[in-house]
Amino acid sequence: KNEVEQSPQNLTAQEGEFITINCSYSVGISALHWLQQHPGGGIVSLFMLSSGKKKHGRLIATINIQEKHSSLHITASHPRDSAVYICAVRYGGATNKLIFGTGTLLAVQP
Amino acid sequence: GAGVSQSPSNKVTEKGKDVELRCDPISGHTALYWYRQSLGQGLEFLIYFQGNSAPDKSGLPSDRFSAERTGGSVSTLTIQRTQQEDSAVYLCASSLFGNSPLHFGNGTRLTVT
């Protein structure tokens, strides 16, 4: 069992749909990152959060520390949102090592 | 440059050769990470540098892998006696502090033939 689990692994949506990607983890963390990787492209950091909710444009990230769960939402999805979305957690304590989920491949069709 | 720079962008090498991969982090960033991503796989942590502290090497897959960070800036990842299973994209990321947002380079695609 991975320490960081994402669901779904693959997601196909129609343009304009509201999208949710989920991330669950098994131990206490100091921070959680959501990353975006376009096909053949680099990785971009979308959010880093340790509590509550953050919003940037059409993207919203939430985290529930007690339930060890985070969600990434995309409102009014667009084909350019098609990418792999990766959740990564930083454990508490002295280490700053990140543990990555396996990613969610999102395809938004026009 | 404003971002994290990695070189070379592509490297093809013969099995058994040594390779060096370079990462120039964003100026002033104290934390530097190396990851790799094998074909169809997720990201795998390799090593983490934070300021002048001893690096966290817990992710290095074998003693053929080593990394250093000189002067708290540029880092090189060295793979000795490369094997075909070392083929992957090697990614570098930096952050202002250990618990700050990450900035990734575009990676070095290593192919071992």
CSV table of C-alpha atoms in Angstrom, one decimal:
chain,number,residue,atom,x,y,z
A,1,LYS,CA,0.0,0.0,0.0
A,2,ASN,CA,1.4,3.4,-1.0
A,3,GLU,CA,1.9,5.9,1.7
A,4,VAL,CA,0.2,8.5,-0.5
A,5,GLU,CA,-2.8,7.3,-2.5
A,6,GLN,CA,-4.5,9.3,-5.2
A,7,SER,CA,-7.9,8.7,-6.9
A,8,PRO,CA,-8.9,8.4,-9.6
A,9,GLN,CA,-5.8,7.2,-11.5
A,10,ASN,CA,-7.3,8.3,-14.7
A,11,LEU,CA,-10.1,10.8,-15.4
A,12,THR,CA,-11.8,12.0,-18.6
A,13,ALA,CA,-14.1,15.0,-18.4
A,14,GLN,CA,-15.9,17.2,-20.8
A,15,GLU,CA,-15.0,20.8,-21.1
A,16,GLY,CA,-16.8,22.9,-18.4
A,17,GLU,CA,-17.2,20.1,-15.9
A,18,PHE,CA,-16.2,20.4,-12.3
A,19,ILE,CA,-13.4,18.0,-11.4
A,20,THR,CA,-12.2,16.6,-8.1
A,21,ILE,CA,-9.0,14.7,-7.5
A,22,ASN,CA,-8.4,13.1,-4.2
A,23,CYS,CA,-5.3,12.4,-2.1
A,24,SER,CA,-5.1,10.3,1.1
A,25,TYR,CA,-2.1,9.7,3.2
A,26,SER,CA,-1.3,7.6,6.2
A,27,VAL,CA,0.8,9.5,8.7
A,28,GLY,CA,1.0,13.0,10.1
A,29,ILE,CA,2.4,15.6,7.8
A,30,SER,CA,3.7,19.1,7.9
A,31,ALA,CA,2.6,20.1,4.4
A,32,LEU,CA,1.0,18.8,1.3
A,33,HIS,CA,1.8,19.8,-2.3
A,34,TRP,CA,-0.3,19.6,-5.4
A,35,LEU,CA,1.8,19.5,-8.6
A,36,GLN,CA,0.9,19.6,-12.3
A,37,GLN,CA,2.9,17.9,-15.1
A,38,HIS,CA,1.9,18.4,-18.7
A,39,PRO,CA,2.8,15.7,-21.2
A,40,GLY,CA,6.5,16.1,-22.0
A,41,GLY,CA,6.6,19.1,-19.9
A,42,GLY,CA,8.0,20.2,-16.6
A,43,ILE,CA,6.4,20.1,-13.2
A,44,VAL,CA,4.7,23.1,-11.8
A,45,SER,CA,3.8,23.6,-8.1
A,46,LEU,CA,0.1,24.5,-7.8
A,47,PHE,CA,-0.4,24.6,-4.1
A,48,MET,CA,1.3,24.0,-0.8
A,49,LEU,CA,-1.0,23.8,2.2
A,50,SER,CA,-1.0,22.6,5.7
A,51,SER,CA,-4.6,23.4,6.7
A,52,GLY,CA,-7.8,24.7,5.3
A,53,LYS,CA,-8.3,25.8,1.7
A,54,LYS,CA,-6.4,27.7,-1.0
A,55,LYS,CA,-7.7,29.1,-4.3
A,56,HIS,CA,-5.9,30.2,-7.4
A,57,GLY,CA,-8.0,31.1,-10.4
A,58,ARG,CA,-10.1,28.0,-11.3
A,59,LEU,CA,-8.2,25.7,-8.9
A,60,ILE,CA,-9.1,25.0,-5.3
A,61,ALA,CA,-7.2,22.8,-2.9
A,62,THR,CA,-8.5,21.7,0.5
A,63,ILE,CA,-7.0,19.6,3.2
A,64,ASN,CA,-8.5,17.9,6.2
A,65,ILE,CA,-5.7,17.1,8.7
A,66,GLN,CA,-7.8,14.9,10.9
A,67,GLU,CA,-9.0,12.7,8.1
A,68,LYS,CA,-5.6,12.8,6.3
A,69,HIS,CA,-7.2,13.8,3.1
A,70,SER,CA,-6.8,16.5,0.5
A,71,SER,CA,-8.8,17.3,-2.6
A,72,LEU,CA,-7.9,19.4,-5.7
A,73,HIS,CA,-10.9,20.9,-7.5
A,74,ILE,CA,-10.9,22.4,-11.0
A,75,THR,CA,-14.0,24.5,-11.9
A,76,ALA,CA,-15.1,25.1,-15.5
A,77,SER,CA,-12.5,22.7,-16.8
A,78,HIS,CA,-10.7,23.3,-20.1
A,79,PRO,CA,-8.7,21.1,-22.4
A,80,ARG,CA,-5.5,23.0,-21.4
A,81,ASP,CA,-6.1,21.5,-17.9
A,82,SER,CA,-5.2,18.1,-19.3
A,83,ALA,CA,-2.2,17.0,-17.4
A,84,VAL,CA,-1.0,14.7,-14.6
A,85,TYR,CA,-1.8,16.0,-11.2
A,86,ILE,CA,0.4,14.8,-8.4
A,87,CYS,CA,-0.1,14.9,-4.7
A,88,ALA,CA,3.1,15.0,-2.5
A,89,VAL,CA,3.3,15.0,1.3
A,90,ARG,CA,6.1,16.3,3.6
A,91,TYR,CA,6.2,14.4,6.8
A,92,GLY,CA,6.6,16.2,10.1
A,93,GLY,CA,9.8,16.2,12.1
A,94,ALA,CA,13.3,16.7,11.0
A,95,THR,CA,13.0,15.4,7.5
A,96,ASN,CA,11.8,17.4,4.5
A,97,LYS,CA,11.6,14.5,2.2
A,98,LEU,CA,8.6,14.4,0.0
A,99,ILE,CA,6.6,11.3,-0.7
A,100,PHE,CA,4.7,11.4,-4.0
A,101,GLY,CA,1.4,9.9,-5.1
A,102,THR,CA,1.4,8.1,-8.4
A,103,GLY,CA,-0.6,10.9,-10.0
A,104,THR,CA,-3.9,11.3,-11.7
A,105,LEU,CA,-4.0,11.6,-15.5
A,106,LEU,CA,-6.7,14.1,-16.4
A,107,ALA,CA,-8.0,14.5,-20.0
A,108,VAL,CA,-10.5,17.3,-20.6
A,109,GLN,CA,-12.2,16.9,-24.0
A,110,PRO,CA,-13.6,19.8,-25.9
B,1,GLY,CA,17.9,32.9,-15.1
B,2,ALA,CA,14.8,33.0,-13.0
B,3,GLY,CA,14.1,29.3,-12.8
B,4,VAL,CA,15.8,26.1,-11.9
B,5,SER,CA,18.2,25.1,-14.7
B,6,GLN,CA,19.3,21.5,-15.4
B,7,SER,CA,21.9,20.3,-17.8
B,8,PRO,CA,22.2,18.4,-20.0
B,9,SER,CA,18.5,18.2,-21.1
B,10,ASN,CA,19.2,14.8,-22.7
B,11,LYS,CA,22.0,12.3,-22.1
B,12,VAL,CA,22.6,9.0,-23.9
B,13,THR,CA,25.3,6.9,-22.4
B,14,GLU,CA,26.6,3.3,-22.7
B,15,LYS,CA,26.1,0.9,-19.9
B,16,GLY,CA,29.1,1.0,-17.5
B,17,LYS,CA,30.0,4.6,-18.1
B,18,ASP,CA,29.8,7.3,-15.5
B,19,VAL,CA,27.5,10.4,-15.9
B,20,GLU,CA,27.2,13.7,-14.2
B,21,LEU,CA,24.0,15.7,-14.1
B,22,ARG,CA,23.9,19.3,-13.1
B,23,CYS,CA,21.4,21.5,-11.3
B,24,ASP,CA,21.5,25.3,-10.9
B,25,PRO,CA,18.8,26.2,-8.3
B,26,ILE,CA,17.1,29.5,-8.0
B,27,SER,CA,19.5,32.0,-6.4
B,28,GLY,CA,19.0,32.2,-2.6
B,29,HIS,CA,17.1,28.9,-2.3
B,30,THR,CA,18.5,27.0,0.6
B,31,ALA,CA,16.8,23.7,-0.2
B,32,LEU,CA,17.6,21.5,-3.2
B,33,TYR,CA,16.1,18.1,-4.1
B,34,TRP,CA,16.9,15.4,-6.7
B,35,TYR,CA,14.1,13.1,-7.9
B,36,ARG,CA,13.8,10.7,-10.7
B,37,GLN,CA,10.8,9.6,-12.8
B,38,SER,CA,11.1,6.3,-14.7
B,39,LEU,CA,8.9,5.7,-17.7
B,40,GLY,CA,5.3,5.4,-16.6
B,41,GLN,CA,6.2,5.6,-12.9
B,42,GLY,CA,5.8,8.2,-10.3
B,43,LEU,CA,8.3,10.5,-8.8
B,44,GLU,CA,11.0,8.9,-6.6
B,45,PHE,CA,12.9,10.9,-4.0
B,46,LEU,CA,16.7,10.6,-4.3
B,47,ILE,CA,18.5,13.2,-2.1
B,48,TYR,CA,17.8,16.4,-0.3
B,49,PHE,CA,20.2,19.3,0.6
B,50,GLN,CA,19.3,22.0,3.2
B,51,GLY,CA,21.7,24.8,3.8
B,52,ASN,CA,24.9,23.5,5.4
B,53,SER,CA,23.2,20.5,7.0
B,54,ALA,CA,24.2,16.9,6.1
B,55,PRO,CA,22.1,15.8,3.1
B,56,ASP,CA,19.3,13.3,3.4
B,57,LYS,CA,20.6,10.5,1.2
B,58,SER,CA,17.9,8.0,2.1
B,59,GLY,CA,16.5,7.8,-1.4
B,60,LEU,CA,19.6,7.0,-3.3
B,61,PRO,CA,19.0,3.5,-4.8
B,62,SER,CA,22.6,2.3,-4.6
B,63,ASP,CA,26.2,3.3,-3.8
B,64,ARG,CA,26.7,4.0,-7.5
B,65,PHE,CA,24.7,7.2,-6.9
B,66,SER,CA,26.2,10.3,-5.2
B,67,ALA,CA,25.5,14.0,-5.1
B,68,GLU,CA,27.1,17.1,-3.9
B,69,ARG,CA,26.2,20.7,-3.6
B,70,THR,CA,29.0,23.1,-3.7
B,71,GLY,CA,28.8,26.5,-2.0
B,72,GLY,CA,25.2,26.0,-1.2
B,73,SER,CA,24.3,26.5,-4.8
B,74,VAL,CA,25.0,24.3,-7.8
B,75,SER,CA,24.5,20.5,-7.3
B,76,THR,CA,25.8,17.6,-9.3
B,77,LEU,CA,24.3,14.1,-9.3
B,78,THR,CA,26.8,11.4,-10.3
B,79,ILE,CA,25.9,7.9,-11.4
B,80,GLN,CA,28.8,5.5,-11.7
B,81,ARG,CA,28.9,2.4,-13.8
B,82,THR,CA,25.4,3.2,-15.2
B,83,GLN,CA,22.9,0.4,-15.7
B,84,GLN,CA,19.9,0.2,-18.0
B,85,GLU,CA,17.6,0.5,-15.1
B,86,ASP,CA,19.1,3.9,-14.4
B,87,SER,CA,17.3,5.3,-17.5
B,88,ALA,CA,14.8,7.9,-16.3
B,89,VAL,CA,14.2,11.6,-16.2
B,90,TYR,CA,16.2,13.1,-13.3
B,91,LEU,CA,14.5,16.2,-11.9
B,92,CYS,CA,15.9,18.8,-9.6
B,93,ALA,CA,13.8,21.2,-7.5
B,94,SER,CA,14.7,24.0,-5.1
B,95,SER,CA,12.8,25.9,-2.5
B,96,LEU,CA,13.5,29.0,-0.5
B,97,PHE,CA,13.4,27.1,2.8
B,98,GLY,CA,12.8,23.4,3.6
B,99,ASN,CA,9.1,23.9,3.9
B,100,SER,CA,8.4,26.3,1.1
B,101,PRO,CA,6.8,25.8,-2.4
B,102,LEU,CA,8.9,23.8,-4.8
B,103,HIS,CA,10.3,25.0,-8.1
B,104,PHE,CA,11.2,22.3,-10.6
B,105,GLY,CA,13.8,22.2,-13.4
B,106,ASN,CA,12.8,20.6,-16.7
B,107,GLY,CA,14.9,17.5,-16.0
B,108,THR,CA,17.6,15.5,-17.6
B,109,ARG,CA,16.4,12.6,-19.7
B,110,LEU,CA,19.0,9.8,-19.2
B,111,THR,CA,19.1,6.9,-21.5
B,112,VAL,CA,21.5,4.0,-20.8
B,113,THR,CA,22.0,1.8,-23.8
